[in-house]
Amino acid sequence: MSTQTPDTDSETEQPSSTSPQERRMAEKQARKEQREADEAAADNEIQGETVELKVFRYDPEIEGKEEPRFDSFTVPFEKGMTVLDALIFARDEYDSSLTFRHSCRQAVCGSDAFFVNGSQRLGCQTQIADLDGPVRVEPLPHQDVVKDLVVEMDHFYDQMESVDPFFDPDETPEDELEEQRQDRENREQVKLSTRCIWCGACMSSCNIAAGDNKYLGPAAINKAYRFYMDEREGENKRQERLEIIEAEHGVWRCQTQFSCTNVCPKDIPLTEHIQELKREAVKQNLKFW
Amino acid sequence: MYEHDVIVVGGGGAGLRAAIAAHEEGADVAIVTKLHPVRSHTGAAEGGINAALQEGDSWEDHAYDTMKGSDYLGDAPAVDTFAQDAPEEVIQLEHWGMPFSREEDGTVSQRPFGGLSFPRTTYAGAETGHHMLHTLYEQVVKRGIEVYDEWYVSQVAVTDEDDPNERDCHGVVAWDVQSGEIAGFRARDGVILATGGLGQAYDHTTNAVANTGDGVAIAYRAGVPMEDMEMIQFHPTTLPSTGVLISEGVRGEGGILYNSEGERFMFEYGYATNDGELASRDVVARAELTEVQEGRGVEDEYVYLDMRHLGEERITDRLENILHLARDFEGVDGLEEPMPVKPGQHYAMGGIEVDEHGETCIDGLYAAGECACVSLHGGNRLGGNALPELLVFGARAGSHAAGADMPEPKIQTGPDPDAEREELGVPVGEPGATEAAADGGAVENPDSDPEAVVEATAEEERERIETLLEREDGVNHADVRADLQESMTENVNVFREEGSLKQALRDIQDARERYQDVYVADKSRTFNTDLQHTIETRNLLDVAEAITMGALARDEFRGAHWRKEHQERKDDEYLKHTLVSWNDGEPELWYRPVILEGDEQTYEPKIRSY
Ligand SMILES: Cc1cc2nc3c(=O)[nH]c(=O)nc-3n(C[C@H](O)[C@H](O)[C@H](O)COP(=O)(O)OP(=O)(O)OC[C@H]3O[C@@H](n4cnc5c(N)ncnc54)[C@H](O)[C@@H]3O)c2cc1C
Ligand code: SF4
Ligand code: FES
């Protein structure tokens, strides 16, 4: 970049034969040329910079790929580049069979949770610049691999659906145009729990879930929390929810290791929510004594 | 073969709402979607949902604002229906537990939005779309509606009458992405396409990677016209590397746009004297690009959006998610540095031509959501009007497909033999006219028995995919797609000129020719995204061509459509919709008049100034 500052004095001393506008445009032109030269120089520097990706590969159907292995890709690095960008580059430029889920590339669709340098992260939300190279990308641990970085999500969805993941009040206002009132405080209480994008990172990071296939897991318990804590659901439904939550493979399995909370890309305080539900369970049970 | 009463293609906001409505009508309904529903792009919407809920507001005012916003390219029956149904739909979401932002008294909050004469935008933080999508999906789970997720729909099964107006739709053909199985899905009562946007026709877009215009292209090849495709909305503030959207809220709070010279160009160059950064989206987008074209862009590409002066406290309070977006997707700390931004493709106002019940000219074939054009947004969509559209027209399409009684539609659909037609004098292509990639609209069927129609279509699809997979070498679809996207961004962007539009049509034609030699390197049946993206690219070719044809033919300036040679709105000539239809031949461009007579009022075109 040029470090010269424009000399304003000399500007006023210009001969008056050129109009101020012409002068201004000429200066702009000069600055533009300077900038182009600077950028061309900068471009050359960047071209030297690359990032090395080590990507897990597996395809049950293709000869030579049934045995899991790692492939290396060297990708040109650019400022702002994410792990997902690098994967897309590797796929489009080097190997179109490289397979991974992705869509929104902005951390809302939850489809590109991978195991990046030993931690569950969204590919699109992870800046390459923040990682140590080579960048190792693997499918989420503790889930069956379908192909390359794609894992089987059915078990995760089943757990999510097993907690009755829908709002279920006793009654809603008769008038179709009248809303149910909700306290701002109550909304604040459930707000963080509603941010879940179903990426499955938490489940994959959880040792308990890895050992107990029936354990509801942090995401499903968080989903139950979202409705259990909503003051507008009726007593019966709350009781039903509590039973689901505290059943054999529910909240009591959690050993508060915080791994789910640590990996959640939406910063949901999962462990805390599980703890709160444990306290609820104790409180409710005491009532029955 | 799978069989249901109603098949909904797509699990975004429109698809989920349609499925719930069909289910409530008593139909056995299934959703077939290439992404699991919660992965749909509706989840990315930030701003809010418009509906006239409060005292002092009325559906008539909402309709008026919408029509004016559309630059008088909306159809009144659609606009009126939309504004009338929106309040009930939004409150229904509330009844379903959507976590809306609330007022002190516990009622849902509403805020002001661009182009609205009343603060009628309900919202849930800055994640309205996420909450709406999840709330709708929860209701689908509650009702036990069947979802075939990660199934890619590539064709509709229609009968092969000569006239598209006489065809019937009996189902779809889809393949299971995970296993590669190709199957027919018979729909006893109707098929609803709800496949979302087409932003991937551009190389810089706020849209998801999955938004490839599939439904629009599928319906088009079956004989349904595409309507007002040239009307593409560009958003002025998107991050340069990814296209991730930086909400208008930043400028609303006082964010400032600078060029590379450090000049606050909206004022210094007089693009907008009063509103400055908050001028309407098209004005700001044009100003930014002018700066870049005249050499005052940063890295010849973008400008800066600065919010540092707002102070850390205000930023974290009101714009926290913007800090995350800038940090995560561009590596920029919005508290310390200005954010780089440039215009990006954002929304398709045009799409599959439907009437106000969501039905196309093909009996039993419906469309809803961003892929459809009931002609609500016309030349310019107001922020916050797309989400209620999904609800209102998703629900109507769902009920109608499931057999609900609806009055005669006021909006006409289907190719019109008497319409005024236009020759463009530039070669345009036959959609997917290649052996491997070929498919006609309607398969030649032995008879019109519905099951036979579906099976014949499925068989044709199996052969086509077989051929594609058998090729041992050729062109990689990613190269074709990249060239197409680049040409669209270069030539059919915010600024449009006759010469570059013609250039785009030649580029598209060239891409079509190269696409004939396309091949799929990945030979696996398991989760073959290479194959899927190859098929999607063909869809992008079709929609890109229609966008460009429409833009070339419409030589006026209306809404988002700006033509260098014609910088004025021409109401005498252009109060009409552009239609592109293809019927086993070449694409044909023709027009149909806009309907300005509504329920309560006839909308008189006025100059759109705010
Ligand atoms: C960043 C962003 C912010 C926005 N903010 C707002 C806002 O604040 N307010 C507002 O009103 N609007 C907003 N919009 C617009 C609005 O969000 C979209 O128009 C709307 O969500 C589209 O919904 P949809 O249901 O039509 O499509 P989508 O949500 O995209 O769903 C499409 C579905 O179709 C499926 N599908 C696609 N192709 C196939 C195929 N071939 N086979 C099977 N399934 C298929 C996909 O899997 C997906 O489930 C925003 C848009 C963007 C991009
Ligand atoms: S709780 Fe967090 S980590 Fe778990 S699925 Fe939801 S968003 Fe992902
Ligand atoms: S691509 Fe959607 S979360 Fe990363």
Tab-separated table of N, CA and C and ligand atoms in Angstrom, chain A residues 106, chain B residues 9-16 32-37 39-50 113 128-129 133 151-154 194-197 206-208 210-215 218 245 346-347 368-371 381-390 536 539, ligand 1:
chain	number	residue	atom	x	y	z
A	106	GLN	N	-24.035	-20.304	6.178
A	106	GLN	CA	-24.086	-19.230	7.152
A	106	GLN	C	-24.576	-19.682	8.521
B	9	VAL	N	-43.356	-31.138	-2.888
B	9	VAL	CA	-41.928	-31.195	-3.195
B	9	VAL	C	-41.245	-30.006	-2.522
B	10	GLY	N	-40.435	-30.286	-1.507
B	10	GLY	CA	-39.761	-29.206	-0.792
B	10	GLY	C	-40.275	-29.074	0.627
B	11	GLY	N	-39.361	-28.944	1.560
B	11	GLY	CA	-39.714	-28.860	2.975
B	11	GLY	C	-39.335	-27.537	3.601
B	12	GLY	N	-39.348	-26.448	2.809
B	12	GLY	CA	-39.139	-25.114	3.372
B	12	GLY	C	-40.456	-24.596	3.923
B	13	GLY	N	-40.521	-23.297	4.182
B	13	GLY	CA	-41.729	-22.731	4.761
B	13	GLY	C	-42.966	-23.025	3.930
B	14	ALA	N	-42.874	-22.853	2.622
B	14	ALA	CA	-44.043	-23.049	1.767
B	14	ALA	C	-44.477	-24.514	1.750
B	15	GLY	N	-43.510	-25.409	1.627
B	15	GLY	CA	-43.831	-26.835	1.552
B	15	GLY	C	-44.452	-27.343	2.847
B	16	LEU	N	-43.890	-26.934	3.970
B	16	LEU	CA	-44.410	-27.407	5.256
B	16	LEU	C	-45.825	-26.892	5.481
B	32	VAL	N	-41.591	-34.611	-0.113
B	32	VAL	CA	-40.375	-35.173	-0.706
B	32	VAL	C	-39.399	-34.019	-0.855
B	33	THR	N	-38.238	-34.114	-0.218
B	33	THR	CA	-37.357	-32.956	-0.203
B	33	THR	C	-35.884	-33.323	-0.269
B	34	LYS	N	-35.123	-32.534	-1.018
B	34	LYS	CA	-33.718	-32.903	-1.196
B	34	LYS	C	-32.882	-32.603	0.043
B	35	LEU	N	-33.386	-31.721	0.896
B	35	LEU	CA	-32.721	-31.474	2.177
B	35	LEU	C	-33.709	-31.866	3.277
B	36	HIS	N	-33.196	-32.283	4.407
B	36	HIS	CA	-34.101	-32.445	5.540
B	36	HIS	C	-34.789	-31.094	5.765
B	37	PRO	N	-36.113	-31.082	6.094
B	37	PRO	CA	-36.833	-29.815	6.187
B	37	PRO	C	-36.110	-28.726	6.991
B	39	ARG	N	-33.239	-27.966	7.213
B	39	ARG	CA	-32.058	-27.432	6.512
B	39	ARG	C	-32.451	-26.471	5.384
B	40	SER	N	-33.749	-26.225	5.231
B	40	SER	CA	-34.209	-25.384	4.118
B	40	SER	C	-33.808	-23.929	4.318
B	41	HIS	N	-33.795	-23.203	3.208
B	41	HIS	CA	-33.262	-21.854	3.296
B	41	HIS	C	-34.178	-20.859	4.000
B	42	THR	N	-35.439	-21.227	4.195
B	42	THR	CA	-36.316	-20.361	4.984
B	42	THR	C	-35.663	-20.042	6.336
B	43	GLY	N	-34.882	-20.958	6.847
B	43	GLY	CA	-34.211	-20.762	8.127
B	43	GLY	C	-33.250	-19.589	8.163
B	44	ALA	N	-32.868	-19.071	7.017
B	44	ALA	CA	-31.889	-17.980	6.979
B	44	ALA	C	-32.533	-16.603	7.088
B	45	ALA	N	-33.854	-16.531	6.916
B	45	ALA	CA	-34.501	-15.218	6.927
B	45	ALA	C	-34.289	-14.545	8.277
B	46	GLU	N	-34.018	-13.261	8.255
B	46	GLU	CA	-33.682	-12.555	9.486
B	46	GLU	C	-34.808	-11.621	9.933
B	47	GLY	N	-35.236	-10.758	9.004
B	47	GLY	CA	-36.037	-9.585	9.360
B	47	GLY	C	-37.401	-9.814	9.955
B	48	GLY	N	-38.340	-10.412	9.237
B	48	GLY	CA	-39.655	-10.547	9.831
B	48	GLY	C	-40.761	-10.911	8.860
B	49	ILE	N	-41.990	-10.941	9.411
B	49	ILE	CA	-43.189	-11.359	8.682
B	49	ILE	C	-44.234	-10.256	8.773
B	50	ASN	N	-44.696	-9.787	7.629
B	50	ASN	CA	-45.676	-8.699	7.639
B	50	ASN	C	-47.104	-9.215	7.745
B	113	PHE	N	-40.649	-1.456	8.641
B	113	PHE	CA	-39.805	-2.039	7.604
B	113	PHE	C	-39.932	-1.181	6.359
B	128	THR	N	-35.992	-14.705	12.492
B	128	THR	CA	-37.402	-15.008	12.262
B	128	THR	C	-37.591	-16.269	11.410
B	129	GLY	N	-36.818	-16.384	10.361
B	129	GLY	CA	-36.981	-17.527	9.453
B	129	GLY	C	-36.671	-18.846	10.135
B	133	LEU	N	-39.456	-21.744	10.408
B	133	LEU	CA	-39.213	-23.059	9.801
B	133	LEU	C	-39.347	-24.174	10.841
B	151	TRP	N	-34.359	-36.857	-0.710
B	151	TRP	CA	-34.843	-37.397	-1.991
B	151	TRP	C	-34.861	-36.226	-2.974
B	152	TYR	N	-34.242	-36.423	-4.119
B	152	TYR	CA	-34.156	-35.357	-5.113
B	152	TYR	C	-35.210	-35.562	-6.199
B	153	VAL	N	-36.108	-34.592	-6.363
B	153	VAL	CA	-37.145	-34.691	-7.392
B	153	VAL	C	-36.601	-34.101	-8.689
B	154	SER	N	-36.689	-34.869	-9.775
B	154	SER	CA	-36.114	-34.364	-11.013
B	154	SER	C	-37.137	-34.179	-12.129
B	194	ALA	N	-42.610	-26.702	-4.134
B	194	ALA	CA	-42.266	-25.636	-3.175
B	194	ALA	C	-40.756	-25.664	-2.990
B	195	THR	N	-40.057	-25.504	-4.108
B	195	THR	CA	-38.614	-25.765	-4.111
B	195	THR	C	-37.745	-24.533	-3.883
B	196	GLY	N	-38.346	-23.376	-3.638
B	196	GLY	CA	-37.561	-22.211	-3.222
B	196	GLY	C	-36.860	-21.477	-4.351
B	197	GLY	N	-35.852	-20.692	-3.967
B	197	GLY	CA	-35.226	-19.728	-4.873
B	197	GLY	C	-34.248	-20.301	-5.876
B	206	THR	N	-27.248	-14.269	-1.777
B	206	THR	CA	-27.526	-14.561	-0.369
B	206	THR	C	-28.158	-15.945	-0.222
B	207	ASN	N	-28.501	-16.556	-1.330
B	207	ASN	CA	-29.218	-17.832	-1.300
B	207	ASN	C	-28.302	-19.007	-0.972
B	208	ALA	N	-28.925	-20.060	-0.475
B	208	ALA	CA	-28.199	-21.285	-0.150
B	208	ALA	C	-27.711	-21.979	-1.417
B	210	ALA	N	-28.311	-24.878	-2.160
B	210	ALA	CA	-29.376	-25.748	-2.671
B	210	ALA	C	-30.407	-24.992	-3.508
B	211	ASN	N	-30.328	-23.672	-3.536
B	211	ASN	CA	-31.346	-22.898	-4.254
B	211	ASN	C	-31.012	-22.812	-5.743
B	212	THR	N	-31.376	-23.853	-6.464
B	212	THR	CA	-30.969	-23.971	-7.862
B	212	THR	C	-32.149	-23.925	-8.826
B	213	GLY	N	-33.278	-23.413	-8.376
B	213	GLY	CA	-34.400	-23.230	-9.298
B	213	GLY	C	-34.972	-24.525	-9.857
B	214	ASP	N	-34.830	-25.612	-9.120
B	214	ASP	CA	-35.285	-26.911	-9.642
B	214	ASP	C	-36.763	-26.926	-10.028
B	215	GLY	N	-37.603	-26.468	-9.099
B	215	GLY	CA	-39.043	-26.543	-9.353
B	215	GLY	C	-39.445	-25.733	-10.566
B	218	ILE	N	-38.370	-27.584	-13.673
B	218	ILE	CA	-39.142	-28.822	-13.849
B	218	ILE	C	-40.534	-28.502	-14.414
B	245	LEU	N	-25.791	-12.392	4.033
B	245	LEU	CA	-26.505	-11.128	4.130
B	245	LEU	C	-26.158	-10.352	5.403
B	346	HIS	N	-30.631	-11.730	-4.365
B	346	HIS	CA	-31.277	-12.005	-3.083
B	346	HIS	C	-32.595	-12.751	-3.210
B	347	TYR	N	-33.383	-12.419	-4.211
B	347	TYR	CA	-34.741	-12.974	-4.253
B	347	TYR	C	-35.258	-12.988	-5.689
B	368	ALA	N	-45.908	-23.146	-4.836
B	368	ALA	CA	-46.031	-22.142	-3.778
B	368	ALA	C	-44.659	-21.741	-3.274
B	369	GLY	N	-44.578	-20.543	-2.704
B	369	GLY	CA	-43.316	-20.063	-2.153
B	369	GLY	C	-42.504	-19.328	-3.201
B	370	GLU	N	-41.197	-19.242	-2.944
B	370	GLU	CA	-40.369	-18.419	-3.826
B	370	GLU	C	-40.310	-18.969	-5.248
B	371	CYS	N	-40.519	-20.260	-5.437
B	371	CYS	CA	-40.448	-20.807	-6.798
B	371	CYS	C	-41.666	-20.403	-7.624
B	381	ARG	N	-40.048	-6.825	-4.358
B	381	ARG	CA	-40.653	-7.384	-3.143
B	381	ARG	C	-40.327	-6.516	-1.937
B	382	LEU	N	-41.331	-6.224	-1.134
B	382	LEU	CA	-41.071	-5.514	0.113
B	382	LEU	C	-40.485	-6.483	1.124
B	383	GLY	N	-39.502	-6.011	1.892
B	383	GLY	CA	-38.918	-6.843	2.932
B	383	GLY	C	-40.012	-7.301	3.885
B	384	GLY	N	-39.992	-8.572	4.277
B	384	GLY	CA	-41.003	-9.073	5.201
B	384	GLY	C	-42.263	-9.576	4.526
B	385	ASN	N	-42.340	-9.513	3.198
B	385	ASN	CA	-43.519	-10.007	2.494
B	385	ASN	C	-43.360	-11.435	1.973
B	386	ALA	N	-42.134	-11.969	1.978
B	386	ALA	CA	-41.966	-13.326	1.429
B	386	ALA	C	-42.425	-14.386	2.423
B	387	LEU	N	-42.114	-14.183	3.701
B	387	LEU	CA	-42.497	-15.206	4.683
B	387	LEU	C	-44.017	-15.362	4.787
B	388	PRO	N	-44.791	-14.258	4.874
B	388	PRO	CA	-46.241	-14.468	4.881
B	388	PRO	C	-46.753	-15.066	3.570
B	389	GLU	N	-46.060	-14.798	2.487
B	389	GLU	CA	-46.470	-15.410	1.219
B	389	GLU	C	-46.416	-16.942	1.321
B	390	LEU	N	-45.342	-17.446	1.968
B	390	LEU	CA	-45.210	-18.903	2.101
B	390	LEU	C	-46.417	-19.465	2.825
B	536	GLU	N	-28.767	-30.230	-11.320
B	536	GLU	CA	-29.154	-28.871	-10.906
B	536	GLU	C	-28.637	-27.823	-11.895
B	539	ASN	N	-30.892	-27.159	-14.626
B	539	ASN	CA	-32.018	-26.307	-14.234
B	539	ASN	C	-31.621	-24.839	-14.232
C	1	LIG	C1	-30.711	-14.397	3.693
C	1	LIG	C2	-32.174	-14.212	3.442
C	1	LIG	C3	-32.945	-13.448	4.311
C	1	LIG	C4	-34.312	-13.293	4.100
C	1	LIG	N1	-35.056	-12.567	4.990
C	1	LIG	C5	-36.401	-12.466	4.812
C	1	LIG	C6	-37.227	-11.781	5.766
C	1	LIG	O1	-36.747	-11.259	6.770
C	1	LIG	N2	-38.555	-11.723	5.545
C	1	LIG	C7	-39.133	-12.282	4.464
C	1	LIG	O2	-40.354	-12.200	4.331
C	1	LIG	N3	-38.382	-12.959	3.560
C	1	LIG	C8	-37.041	-13.063	3.702
C	1	LIG	N4	-36.289	-13.738	2.765
C	1	LIG	C9	-36.969	-14.461	1.678
C	1	LIG	C10	-37.562	-15.761	2.190
C	1	LIG	O3	-36.818	-16.241	3.262
C	1	LIG	C11	-37.595	-16.844	1.110
C	1	LIG	O4	-38.197	-16.336	-0.027
C	1	LIG	C12	-38.393	-18.042	1.573
C	1	LIG	O5	-37.911	-18.515	2.792
C	1	LIG	C13	-38.415	-19.180	0.561
C	1	LIG	O6	-39.136	-20.263	1.124
C	1	LIG	P1	-39.536	-21.541	0.265
C	1	LIG	O7	-40.310	-22.430	1.164
C	1	LIG	O8	-40.164	-21.101	-0.989
C	1	LIG	O9	-38.131	-22.183	-0.106
C	1	LIG	P2	-36.968	-22.854	0.770
C	1	LIG	O10	-37.058	-22.525	2.204
C	1	LIG	O11	-35.701	-22.559	0.066
C	1	LIG	O12	-37.276	-24.386	0.638
C	1	LIG	C14	-37.103	-25.089	-0.563
C	1	LIG	C15	-37.263	-26.549	-0.278
C	1	LIG	O13	-37.327	-27.259	-1.494
C	1	LIG	C16	-36.488	-28.365	-1.445
C	1	LIG	N5	-36.079	-28.673	-2.823
C	1	LIG	C17	-35.501	-27.832	-3.728
C	1	LIG	N6	-35.285	-28.478	-4.886
C	1	LIG	C18	-35.732	-29.749	-4.722
C	1	LIG	C19	-35.766	-30.905	-5.556
C	1	LIG	N7	-35.293	-30.889	-6.791
C	1	LIG	N8	-36.275	-32.035	-5.047
C	1	LIG	C20	-36.738	-32.074	-3.769
C	1	LIG	N9	-36.725	-31.021	-2.956
C	1	LIG	C21	-36.234	-29.876	-3.420
C	1	LIG	C22	-35.373	-27.987	-0.514
C	1	LIG	O14	-34.833	-29.125	0.063
C	1	LIG	C23	-36.120	-27.148	0.509
C	1	LIG	O15	-36.656	-27.996	1.501
C	1	LIG	C24	-34.913	-13.898	2.977
C	1	LIG	C25	-34.141	-14.655	2.116
C	1	LIG	C26	-32.784	-14.805	2.322
C	1	LIG	C27	-32.003	-15.608	1.338
